[in-house]
Tab-separated table of C-alpha atoms in Angstrom:
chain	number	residue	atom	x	y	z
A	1	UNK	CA	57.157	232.688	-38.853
A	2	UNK	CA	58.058	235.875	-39.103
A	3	UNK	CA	62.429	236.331	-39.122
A	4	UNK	CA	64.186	240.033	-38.756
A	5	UNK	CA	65.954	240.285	-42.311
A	6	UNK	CA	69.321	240.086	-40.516
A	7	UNK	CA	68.271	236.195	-40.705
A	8	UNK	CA	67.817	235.880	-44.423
A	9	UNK	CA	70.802	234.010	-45.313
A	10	UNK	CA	69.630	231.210	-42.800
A	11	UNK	CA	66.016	230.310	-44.833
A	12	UNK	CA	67.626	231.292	-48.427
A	13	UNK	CA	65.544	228.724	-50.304
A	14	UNK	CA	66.933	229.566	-53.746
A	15	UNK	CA	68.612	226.021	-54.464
A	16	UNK	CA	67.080	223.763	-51.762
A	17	UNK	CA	65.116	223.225	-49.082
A	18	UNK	CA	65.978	224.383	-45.549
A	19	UNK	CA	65.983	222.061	-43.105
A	20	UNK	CA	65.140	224.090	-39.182
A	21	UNK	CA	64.760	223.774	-35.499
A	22	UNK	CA	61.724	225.187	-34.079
A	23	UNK	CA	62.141	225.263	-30.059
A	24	UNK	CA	59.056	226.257	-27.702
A	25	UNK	CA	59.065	225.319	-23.577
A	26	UNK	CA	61.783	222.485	-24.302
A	27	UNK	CA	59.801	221.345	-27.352
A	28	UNK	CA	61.446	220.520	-30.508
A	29	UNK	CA	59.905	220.449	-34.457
A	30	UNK	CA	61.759	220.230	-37.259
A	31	UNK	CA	61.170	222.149	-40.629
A	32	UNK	CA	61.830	222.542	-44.153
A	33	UNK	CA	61.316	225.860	-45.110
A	34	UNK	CA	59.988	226.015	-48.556
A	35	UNK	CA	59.542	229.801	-49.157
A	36	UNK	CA	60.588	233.075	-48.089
A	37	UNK	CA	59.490	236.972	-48.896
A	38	UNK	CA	60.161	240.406	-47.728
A	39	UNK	CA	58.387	243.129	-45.810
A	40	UNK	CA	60.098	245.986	-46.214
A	41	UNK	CA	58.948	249.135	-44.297
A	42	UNK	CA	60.247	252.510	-43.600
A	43	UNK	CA	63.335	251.929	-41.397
A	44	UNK	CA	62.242	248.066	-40.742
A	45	UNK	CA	62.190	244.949	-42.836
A	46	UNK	CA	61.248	241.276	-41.977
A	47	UNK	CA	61.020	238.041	-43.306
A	48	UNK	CA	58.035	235.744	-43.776
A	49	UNK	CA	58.678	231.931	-43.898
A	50	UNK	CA	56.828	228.741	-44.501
A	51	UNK	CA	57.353	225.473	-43.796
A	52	UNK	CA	56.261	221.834	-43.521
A	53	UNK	CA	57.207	218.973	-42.081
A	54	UNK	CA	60.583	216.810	-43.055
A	55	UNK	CA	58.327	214.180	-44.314
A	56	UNK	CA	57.660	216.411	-46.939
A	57	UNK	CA	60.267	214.965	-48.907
A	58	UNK	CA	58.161	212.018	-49.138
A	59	UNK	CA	55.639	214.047	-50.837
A	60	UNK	CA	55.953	216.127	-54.718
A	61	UNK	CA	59.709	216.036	-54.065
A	62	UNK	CA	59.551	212.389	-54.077
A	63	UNK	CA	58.001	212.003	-57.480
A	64	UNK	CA	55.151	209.949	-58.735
A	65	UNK	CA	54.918	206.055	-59.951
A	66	UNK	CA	52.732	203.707	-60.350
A	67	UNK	CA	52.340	199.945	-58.714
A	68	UNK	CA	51.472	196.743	-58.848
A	69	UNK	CA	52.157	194.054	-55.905
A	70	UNK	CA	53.099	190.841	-57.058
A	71	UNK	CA	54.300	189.511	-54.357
A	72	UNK	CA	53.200	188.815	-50.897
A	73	UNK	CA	54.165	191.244	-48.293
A	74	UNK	CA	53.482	192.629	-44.645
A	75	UNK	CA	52.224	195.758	-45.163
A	76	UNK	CA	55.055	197.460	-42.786
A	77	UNK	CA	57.512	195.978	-45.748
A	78	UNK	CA	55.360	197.863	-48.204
A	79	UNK	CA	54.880	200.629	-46.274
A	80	UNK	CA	58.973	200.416	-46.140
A	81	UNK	CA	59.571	200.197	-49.796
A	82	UNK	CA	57.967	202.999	-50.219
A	83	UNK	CA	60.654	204.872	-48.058
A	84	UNK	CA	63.011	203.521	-50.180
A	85	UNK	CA	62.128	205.081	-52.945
A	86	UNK	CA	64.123	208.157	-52.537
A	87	UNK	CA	67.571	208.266	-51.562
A	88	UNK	CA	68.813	210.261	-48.597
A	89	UNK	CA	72.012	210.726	-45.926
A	90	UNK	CA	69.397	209.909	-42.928
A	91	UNK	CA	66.653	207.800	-44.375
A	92	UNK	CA	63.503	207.759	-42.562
A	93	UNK	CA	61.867	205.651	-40.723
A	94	UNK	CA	58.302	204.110	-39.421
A	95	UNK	CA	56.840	203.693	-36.248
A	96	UNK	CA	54.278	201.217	-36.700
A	97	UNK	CA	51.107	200.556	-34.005
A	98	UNK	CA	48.635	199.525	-36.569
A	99	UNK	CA	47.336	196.177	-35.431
A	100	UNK	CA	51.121	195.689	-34.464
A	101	UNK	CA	54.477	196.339	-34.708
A	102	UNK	CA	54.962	193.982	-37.896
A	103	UNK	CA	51.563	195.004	-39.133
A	104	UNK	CA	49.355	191.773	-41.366
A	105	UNK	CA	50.519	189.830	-44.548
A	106	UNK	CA	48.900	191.161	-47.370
A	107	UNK	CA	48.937	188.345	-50.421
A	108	UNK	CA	49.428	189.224	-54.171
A	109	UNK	CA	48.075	191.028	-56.295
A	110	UNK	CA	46.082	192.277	-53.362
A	111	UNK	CA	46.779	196.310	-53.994
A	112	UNK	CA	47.905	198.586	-57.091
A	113	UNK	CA	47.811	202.675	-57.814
A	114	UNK	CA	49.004	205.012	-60.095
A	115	UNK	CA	50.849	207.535	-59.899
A	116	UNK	CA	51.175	207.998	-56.216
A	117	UNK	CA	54.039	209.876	-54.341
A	118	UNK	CA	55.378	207.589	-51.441
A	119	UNK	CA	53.832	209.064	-48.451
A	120	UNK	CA	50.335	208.842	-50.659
A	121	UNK	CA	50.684	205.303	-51.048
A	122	UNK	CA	51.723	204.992	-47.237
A	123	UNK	CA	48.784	206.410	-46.653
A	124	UNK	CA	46.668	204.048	-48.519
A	125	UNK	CA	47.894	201.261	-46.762
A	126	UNK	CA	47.034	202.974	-43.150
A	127	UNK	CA	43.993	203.947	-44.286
A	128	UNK	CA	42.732	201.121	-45.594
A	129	UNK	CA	42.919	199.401	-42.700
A	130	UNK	CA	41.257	202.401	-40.394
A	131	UNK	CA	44.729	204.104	-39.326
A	132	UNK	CA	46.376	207.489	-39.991
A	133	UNK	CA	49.696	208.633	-41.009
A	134	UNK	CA	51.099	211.742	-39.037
A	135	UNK	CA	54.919	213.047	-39.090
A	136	UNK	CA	57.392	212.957	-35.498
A	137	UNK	CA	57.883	216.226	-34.114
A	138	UNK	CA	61.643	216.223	-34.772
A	139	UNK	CA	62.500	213.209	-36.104
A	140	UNK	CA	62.638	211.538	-39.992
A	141	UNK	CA	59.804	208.971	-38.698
A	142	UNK	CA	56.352	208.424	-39.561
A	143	UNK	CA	54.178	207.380	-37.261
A	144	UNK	CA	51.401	204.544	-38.439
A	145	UNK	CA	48.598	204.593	-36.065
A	146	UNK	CA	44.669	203.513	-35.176
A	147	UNK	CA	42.816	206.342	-35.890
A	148	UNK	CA	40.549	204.852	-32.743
A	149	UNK	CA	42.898	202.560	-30.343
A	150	UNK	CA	39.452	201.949	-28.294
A	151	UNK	CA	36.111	202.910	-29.537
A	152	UNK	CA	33.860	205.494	-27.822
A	153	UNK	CA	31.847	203.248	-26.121
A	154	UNK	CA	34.700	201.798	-24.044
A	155	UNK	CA	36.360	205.094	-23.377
A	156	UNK	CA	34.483	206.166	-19.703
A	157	UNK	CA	36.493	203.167	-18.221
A	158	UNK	CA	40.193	203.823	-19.505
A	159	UNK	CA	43.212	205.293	-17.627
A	160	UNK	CA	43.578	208.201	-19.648
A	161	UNK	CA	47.400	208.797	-20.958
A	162	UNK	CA	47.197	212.773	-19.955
A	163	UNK	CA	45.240	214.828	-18.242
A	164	UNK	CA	43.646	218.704	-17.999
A	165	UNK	CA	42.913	220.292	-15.364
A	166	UNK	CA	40.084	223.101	-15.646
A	167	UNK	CA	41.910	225.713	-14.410
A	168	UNK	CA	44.530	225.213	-17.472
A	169	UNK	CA	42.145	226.346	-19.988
A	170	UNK	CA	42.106	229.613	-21.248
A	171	UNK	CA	39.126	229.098	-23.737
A	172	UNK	CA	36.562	226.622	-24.618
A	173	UNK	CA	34.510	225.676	-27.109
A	174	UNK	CA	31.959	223.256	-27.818
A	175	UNK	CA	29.543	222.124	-29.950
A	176	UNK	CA	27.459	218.836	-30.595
A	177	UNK	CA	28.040	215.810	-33.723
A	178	UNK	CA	25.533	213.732	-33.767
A	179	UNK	CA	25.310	210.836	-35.925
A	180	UNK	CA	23.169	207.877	-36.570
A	181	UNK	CA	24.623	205.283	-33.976
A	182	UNK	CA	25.330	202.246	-35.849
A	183	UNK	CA	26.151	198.646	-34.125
A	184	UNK	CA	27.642	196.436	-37.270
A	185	UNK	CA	29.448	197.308	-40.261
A	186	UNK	CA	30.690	194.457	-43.381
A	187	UNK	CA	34.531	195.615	-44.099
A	188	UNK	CA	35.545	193.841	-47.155
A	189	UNK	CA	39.072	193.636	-49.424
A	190	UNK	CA	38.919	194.591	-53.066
A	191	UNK	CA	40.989	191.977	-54.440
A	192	UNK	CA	42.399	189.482	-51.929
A	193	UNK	CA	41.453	189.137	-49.085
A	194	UNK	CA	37.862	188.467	-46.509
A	195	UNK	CA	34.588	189.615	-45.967
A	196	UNK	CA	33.838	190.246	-42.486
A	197	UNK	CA	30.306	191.390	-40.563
A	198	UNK	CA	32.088	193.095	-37.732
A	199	UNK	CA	29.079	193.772	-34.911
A	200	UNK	CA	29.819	195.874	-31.416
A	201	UNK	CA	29.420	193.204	-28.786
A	202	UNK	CA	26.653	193.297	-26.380
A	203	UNK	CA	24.447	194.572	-29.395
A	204	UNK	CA	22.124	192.386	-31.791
A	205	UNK	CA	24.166	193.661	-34.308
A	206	UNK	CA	20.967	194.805	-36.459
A	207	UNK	CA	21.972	198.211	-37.470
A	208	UNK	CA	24.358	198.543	-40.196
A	209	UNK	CA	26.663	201.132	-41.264
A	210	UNK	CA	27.681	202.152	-44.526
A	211	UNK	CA	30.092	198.861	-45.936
A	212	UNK	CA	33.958	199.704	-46.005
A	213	UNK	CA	35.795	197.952	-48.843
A	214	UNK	CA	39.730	198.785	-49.292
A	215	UNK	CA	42.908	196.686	-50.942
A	216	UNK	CA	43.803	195.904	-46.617
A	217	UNK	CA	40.942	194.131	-45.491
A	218	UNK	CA	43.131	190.851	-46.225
A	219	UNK	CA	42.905	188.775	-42.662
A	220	UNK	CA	40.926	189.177	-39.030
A	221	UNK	CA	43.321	191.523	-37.549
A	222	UNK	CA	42.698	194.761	-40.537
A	223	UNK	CA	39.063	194.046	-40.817
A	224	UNK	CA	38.859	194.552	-36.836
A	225	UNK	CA	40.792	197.716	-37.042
A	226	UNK	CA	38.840	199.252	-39.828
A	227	UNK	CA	35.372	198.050	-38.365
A	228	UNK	CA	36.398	199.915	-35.182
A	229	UNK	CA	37.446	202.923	-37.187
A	230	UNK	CA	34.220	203.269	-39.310
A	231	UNK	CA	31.461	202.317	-36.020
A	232	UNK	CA	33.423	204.667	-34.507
A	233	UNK	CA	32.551	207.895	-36.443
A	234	UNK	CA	29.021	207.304	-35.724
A	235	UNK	CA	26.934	207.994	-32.682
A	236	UNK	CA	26.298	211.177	-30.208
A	237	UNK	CA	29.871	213.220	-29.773
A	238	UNK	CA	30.529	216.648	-28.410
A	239	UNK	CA	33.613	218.241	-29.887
A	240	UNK	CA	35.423	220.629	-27.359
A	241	UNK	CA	38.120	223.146	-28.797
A	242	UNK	CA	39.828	224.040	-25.960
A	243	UNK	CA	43.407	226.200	-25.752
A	244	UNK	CA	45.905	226.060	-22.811
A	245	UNK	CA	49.410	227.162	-21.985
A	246	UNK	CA	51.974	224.862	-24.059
A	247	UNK	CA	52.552	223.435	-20.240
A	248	UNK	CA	55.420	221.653	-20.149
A	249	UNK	CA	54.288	218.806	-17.891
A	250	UNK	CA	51.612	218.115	-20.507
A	251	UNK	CA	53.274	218.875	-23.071
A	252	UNK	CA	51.556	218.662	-27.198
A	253	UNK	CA	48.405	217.088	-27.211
A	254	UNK	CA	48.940	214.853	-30.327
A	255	UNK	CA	46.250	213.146	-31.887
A	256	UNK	CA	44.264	209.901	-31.204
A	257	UNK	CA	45.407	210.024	-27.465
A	258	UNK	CA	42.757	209.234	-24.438
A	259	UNK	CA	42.168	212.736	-22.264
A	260	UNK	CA	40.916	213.170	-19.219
A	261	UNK	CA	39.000	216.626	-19.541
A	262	UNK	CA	37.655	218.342	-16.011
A	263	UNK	CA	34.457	220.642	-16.339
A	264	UNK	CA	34.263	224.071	-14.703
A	265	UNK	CA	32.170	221.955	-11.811
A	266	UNK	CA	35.106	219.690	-11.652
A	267	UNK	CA	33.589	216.766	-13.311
A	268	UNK	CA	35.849	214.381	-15.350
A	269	UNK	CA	35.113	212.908	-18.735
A	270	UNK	CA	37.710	210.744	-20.627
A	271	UNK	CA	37.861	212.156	-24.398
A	272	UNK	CA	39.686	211.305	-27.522
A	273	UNK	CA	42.025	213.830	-29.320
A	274	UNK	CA	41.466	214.966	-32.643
A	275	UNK	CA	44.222	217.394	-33.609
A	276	UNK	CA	46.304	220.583	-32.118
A	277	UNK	CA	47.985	223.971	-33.522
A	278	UNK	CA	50.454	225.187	-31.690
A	279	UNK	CA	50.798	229.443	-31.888
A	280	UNK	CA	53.475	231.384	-30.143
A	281	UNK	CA	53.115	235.127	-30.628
A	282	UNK	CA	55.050	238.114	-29.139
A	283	UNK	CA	52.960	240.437	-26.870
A	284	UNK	CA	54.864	243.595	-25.654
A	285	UNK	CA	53.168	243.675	-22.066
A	286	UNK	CA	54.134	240.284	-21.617
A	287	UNK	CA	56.403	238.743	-24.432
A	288	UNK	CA	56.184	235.394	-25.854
A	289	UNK	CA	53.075	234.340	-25.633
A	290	UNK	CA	52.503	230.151	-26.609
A	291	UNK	CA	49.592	228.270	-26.981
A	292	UNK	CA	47.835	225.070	-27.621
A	293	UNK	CA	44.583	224.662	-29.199
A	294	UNK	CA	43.135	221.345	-29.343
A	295	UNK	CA	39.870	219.415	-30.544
A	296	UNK	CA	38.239	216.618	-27.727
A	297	UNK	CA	35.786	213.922	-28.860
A	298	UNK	CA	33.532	213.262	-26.229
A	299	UNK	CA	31.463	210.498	-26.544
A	300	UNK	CA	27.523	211.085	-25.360
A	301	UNK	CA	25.825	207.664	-23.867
């Protein structure tokens, strides 16, 4: 973002991070502004500034160790001690959807690293069990999620959670991913754990995709998870980057959310979200411009 220098004393970053509200159409992030420098000009200086996420307190800030489980955990209580690591006024907090809300026991000396920050080895642990880690717009949360709730092949008959209207988008672009489609995949743990043949049903199960083997796959529910995860990168996509208005009825398109997408005939097509950047410039004919840009997976039969 760019600041008039009147602001400076507001994103000093000299001794600490600055923590930030960023509002747009009644939306809210929250910011640590790392750095800051000057643009001074004839009669006019500003101030550039740069920023991540809270959660990235959980990152270099945070500090490195290294681990070894021995004993058995869920792997939200792992995932938790890892918060714990660092001490703060407002700790944060997960919000956990992978497999479920108390996530899977994962037995002993099941899972070990090296020098790892904490949201590294939280990552891990989603990962390994075909989830993602993202950061809450405003909030000291982390949100542990499927990276594919449903898989492409059962998308054309969900509700999708929001919707876009063709006359919303302002550009569009598209282009095809195609992939070998594969029907069965062997997820495996590392250490302790199973080994599970995972096969899309309705199919003979005969075409294999590249194994998976991580420190999670330690009971049904993970190895279901990250079977769905890997089968699901395969197989005929289109990938639509389309931008819109920040609308406020829609409001950010976050990612690994169904879509309902409408076609310049009107046609509807249920997609899956892949990611979003959010840009708000100033425009002297017509001020503050804002926009969202966001990637659709569309899944071709």
């Amino acid at each position: 973002a760019s600041l008039p220098f009147t602001e400076e004393t507001k994103v000093n970053t000299d001794d600490e991070y600055v923590e930030v509200e960023l509002g747009l159409n009644g939306f809210i992030w929250r910011f640590l502004i790392e750095s800051n420098t000057s643009n001074q000009q004839f009669a006019s200086t500003d101030i550039q500034v740069k920023g991540r996420s809270v959660t990235a307190m959980l990152a270099e800030e945070a500090g490195t160790r290294s681990y070894n489980q021995t004993i058995s955990a869920s792997s939200v209580q792992l995932a938790q001690a890892e918060l714990e690591r660092i001490t703060l006024t407002t700790p944060f907090a997960l919000d956990w959807t992978l497999v479920d809300q108390i996530g899977w026991n994962v037995p002993t000396n099941a899972w070990s690293y090296m020098d790892l920050t904490p949201i590294k080895a939280i990552q891990e642990i989603a990962e390994g069990a075909g989830g993602f880690v993202s950061s809450h717009m405003s909030e000291r949360k982390l949100l542990i999620q499927p990276r594919y709730a449903y898989a492409p092949w059962e998308w054309a008959g969900l509700t999708p959670e929001i919707s876009v209207t063709f006359n919303l988008i302002l550009t569009r672009a598209r282009e095809k991913d195609f992939k070998h489609e594969y029907n069965a995949v062997t997820v495996s743990a590392e250490n302790q754990g199973i080994q599970a043949v995972v096969k899309r049903e309705g199919t003979a199960g005969d075409k294999m995709a590249p194994p998976a083997v991580t420190p999670f796959i330690n009971s049904e529910q993970p190895a279901r998870t990250m079977a769905r995860a890997e089968l699901s990168k395969y197989g005929k996509k289109r990938m639509y980057q389309d931008t819109i208005p920040l609308h406020p009825e829609i409001g950010v398109i976050l990612p690994s959310k169904m879509i309902g997408m409408q076609d310049k005939d009107l046609s509807v097509w249920n997609g899956h979200t892949y990611g979003t950047a959010i840009t708000a410039n100033w425009d002297s004919q017509s001020g503050l411009k804002i926009r969202q840009t966001f990637t659709v997976e569309r899944y071709i039969e």
